[in-house]
Amino acid sequence: MQFKNTLEYAQQLDAEDQLSKYRDEFHFPKVNGKQVIYFTGNSLGLQPKRTQKFVDEVMTDWKELAVEGHFYADKPWWDYHERLAAPLAKVVGAKPEEVTVMNTLTVNLHLLMVSFYRPTKKRYKIICEEKAFPSDQYMLQSQVRFHGFNSNDAIVEVKKREGENFWRTEDILKTIEEVGDELALVLIGGVNYYNGQVFDMETITKVGRDQGAFVGWDLAHAAGNIELKLHDWDVDFASWCSYKYMNSGPGNASGVFVNERYLNRKDIPRFEGWWGTKRDTRFLMKPEFEPMENADAWQLSNAPILSVAPYLACLELFEEVGMAALIEKRNKITAYLEFILHEIDKEVESSFEIITPKERGCQLSVFLHGEGRPLFDYLMENGVITDWREPNVIRLAPAPFYCSYEDMYRFGQILKSGVLKK
Ligand SMILES: *Cc1c(COP(=O)(O)O)cnc(C)c1O
């Protein structure tokens, strides 16, 4: 593709873009009265306009029906969460029975580790990536301690090579083989939050499982961003939050995948609660737990409807558009952003090093050589919402649902003026 760094060309790409009409489905914040260029959909996705209706509906049912809303609301609350399984299964490449929505991400990973991290004296080690998202590090450390192990010994981090900004699959596979029969679990972020790298989940899952370990994925930066085939890849379990690429609002309900081979298995322990019991007898309040035959067996509490409703709203959009179309635009708009960065790079003295490897979704992490925090502040003041990470990296995620090619062009111009102003 021969891109051009002009406004007319960017506008032409928007005119040809089948998804351009979805931009208007989202609310954009404003800076100085102007709609922002939003690059932080990897952190908190924008609010879909239709979400208000879904939330209002729950508020109205609660106001008008109170407890009767559980059974007589338009979308009754007692089985509200079940509506999400089928559309969500498509987003992550699962069977509907393998997917459920509950709690929040870190909570869910802990609950899944109850089932899938059951260390023995011999097999107790966990492999993860170095510098994993902090919550994942704390989670792994506390789980290991809870089971009476020492985290320095039990947690094996795969490192990047000296001078490289990405993880090599071969290094991960080699570590799996080295840890061998001491390996209990592989748990890695499917898309790294810092450098935007997409891991080879299929291969890593296969090699980890071949060693007799469980393999799970934290898909916070993957769900709604990249193609996932959790079922076909034979992943054991996974969880993701809904508020990044899935645009479901701050801290809202999280998604869970449990491979169908673990459904209805008495030898797989779980922490249990009443929402995990069979739907038809749930309200008979029987003393013994009869698990749902799908991933809902992992549910504990009655669903947080006000947190799940925005997820359902956005899943409607995913249903309409489909991951294939989103990924096609993602590839093109991310490539255009990369092109713009290279063009601006040629015009200024500072240099922008993209540290995201070619295995990527919609995020480019850019090392700003010769620049610093003031450039980031300049971008923010001029309506470019991006994110800064130490030592000198901005993360740019042009979410294909709502970012335009014109945004990329305009970003380039603002970036240039920010660098030249110094
Ligand atoms: C965003 C993110 C989280 C956040 O966890 P919460 O429990 O939703 O606060 C965890 N892990 C990764 C890899 C993330 O990117």
mmCIF file with all atom_site columns, C-alpha atoms in Angstrom, residues 41-43 105 133 189-194 196-198 218-226 228 239-241 243-245 361-363 389 395 397:
data_model
loop_
_atom_site.group_PDB
_atom_site.id
_atom_site.type_symbol
_atom_site.label_atom_id
_atom_site.label_alt_id
_atom_site.label_comp_id
_atom_site.label_asym_id
_atom_site.label_entity_id
_atom_site.label_seq_id
_atom_site.pdbx_PDB_ins_code
_atom_site.Cartn_x
_atom_site.Cartn_y
_atom_site.Cartn_z
_atom_site.occupancy
_atom_site.B_iso_or_equiv
_atom_site.pdbx_formal_charge
_atom_site.auth_seq_id
_atom_site.auth_comp_id
_atom_site.auth_asym_id
_atom_site.auth_atom_id
_atom_site.pdbx_PDB_model_num
ATOM 1  C CA . GLY A 1 41  ? -8.989  2.512   23.682 1.00 0.00 ? 41  GLY A CA 1
ATOM 2  C CA . ASN A 1 42  ? -6.490  -0.072  24.958 1.00 0.00 ? 42  ASN A CA 1
ATOM 3  C CA . SER A 1 43  ? -6.978  1.360   28.425 1.00 0.00 ? 43  SER A CA 1
ATOM 4  C CA . LEU A 1 105 ? -10.447 -9.642  35.654 1.00 0.00 ? 105 LEU A CA 1
ATOM 5  C CA . PHE A 1 133 ? 1.020   -6.282  34.145 1.00 0.00 ? 133 PHE A CA 1
ATOM 6  C CA . GLY A 1 189 ? -0.829  -11.825 28.828 1.00 0.00 ? 189 GLY A CA 1
ATOM 7  C CA . GLY A 1 190 ? -1.894  -12.739 25.265 1.00 0.00 ? 190 GLY A CA 1
ATOM 8  C CA . VAL A 1 191 ? -1.102  -9.204  24.075 1.00 0.00 ? 191 VAL A CA 1
ATOM 9  C CA . ASN A 1 192 ? 1.501   -7.430  26.157 1.00 0.00 ? 192 ASN A CA 1
ATOM 10 C CA . TYR A 1 193 ? 0.215   -4.159  27.568 1.00 0.00 ? 193 TYR A CA 1
ATOM 11 C CA . TYR A 1 194 ? 3.560   -2.380  27.250 1.00 0.00 ? 194 TYR A CA 1
ATOM 12 C CA . GLY A 1 196 ? 1.739   -4.415  22.199 1.00 0.00 ? 196 GLY A CA 1
ATOM 13 C CA . GLN A 1 197 ? 3.237   -7.787  21.234 1.00 0.00 ? 197 GLN A CA 1
ATOM 14 C CA . VAL A 1 198 ? 0.850   -10.587 20.332 1.00 0.00 ? 198 VAL A CA 1
ATOM 15 C CA . ASP A 1 218 ? -4.870  -12.982 30.403 1.00 0.00 ? 218 ASP A CA 1
ATOM 16 C CA . LEU A 1 219 ? -6.591  -11.436 27.403 1.00 0.00 ? 219 LEU A CA 1
ATOM 17 C CA . ALA A 1 220 ? -7.102  -7.899  28.726 1.00 0.00 ? 220 ALA A CA 1
ATOM 18 C CA . HIS A 1 221 ? -5.413  -6.390  25.651 1.00 0.00 ? 221 HIS A CA 1
ATOM 19 C CA . ALA A 1 222 ? -6.492  -9.131  23.277 1.00 0.00 ? 222 ALA A CA 1
ATOM 20 C CA . ALA A 1 223 ? -10.285 -9.414  23.546 1.00 0.00 ? 223 ALA A CA 1
ATOM 21 C CA . GLY A 1 224 ? -11.893 -7.299  20.845 1.00 0.00 ? 224 GLY A CA 1
ATOM 22 C CA . ASN A 1 225 ? -8.477  -6.482  19.396 1.00 0.00 ? 225 ASN A CA 1
ATOM 23 C CA . ILE A 1 226 ? -7.053  -9.600  17.760 1.00 0.00 ? 226 ILE A CA 1
ATOM 24 C CA . LEU A 1 228 ? -8.706  -15.399 19.071 1.00 0.00 ? 228 LEU A CA 1
ATOM 25 C CA . SER A 1 239 ? -10.100 -14.158 31.252 1.00 0.00 ? 239 SER A CA 1
ATOM 26 C CA . TRP A 1 240 ? -10.294 -10.568 30.026 1.00 0.00 ? 240 TRP A CA 1
ATOM 27 C CA . CYS A 1 241 ? -11.741 -7.265  31.099 1.00 0.00 ? 241 CYS A CA 1
ATOM 28 C CA . TYR A 1 243 ? -13.480 -1.985  29.417 1.00 0.00 ? 243 TYR A CA 1
ATOM 29 C CA . LYS A 1 244 ? -10.489 -1.867  27.048 1.00 0.00 ? 244 LYS A CA 1
ATOM 30 C CA . TYR A 1 245 ? -11.183 -2.808  23.413 1.00 0.00 ? 245 TYR A CA 1
ATOM 31 C CA . GLY A 1 361 ? -2.787  -5.834  17.216 1.00 0.00 ? 361 GLY A CA 1
ATOM 32 C CA . CYS A 1 362 ? -3.810  -2.216  17.148 1.00 0.00 ? 362 CYS A CA 1
ATOM 33 C CA . GLN A 1 363 ? -1.203  -0.752  19.480 1.00 0.00 ? 363 GLN A CA 1
ATOM 34 C CA . ARG A 1 389 ? 4.997   4.888   30.256 1.00 0.00 ? 389 ARG A CA 1
ATOM 35 C CA . ARG A 1 395 ? 1.335   3.954   23.534 1.00 0.00 ? 395 ARG A CA 1
ATOM 36 C CA . ALA A 1 397 ? -3.932  2.418   19.971 1.00 0.00 ? 397 ALA A CA 1
#
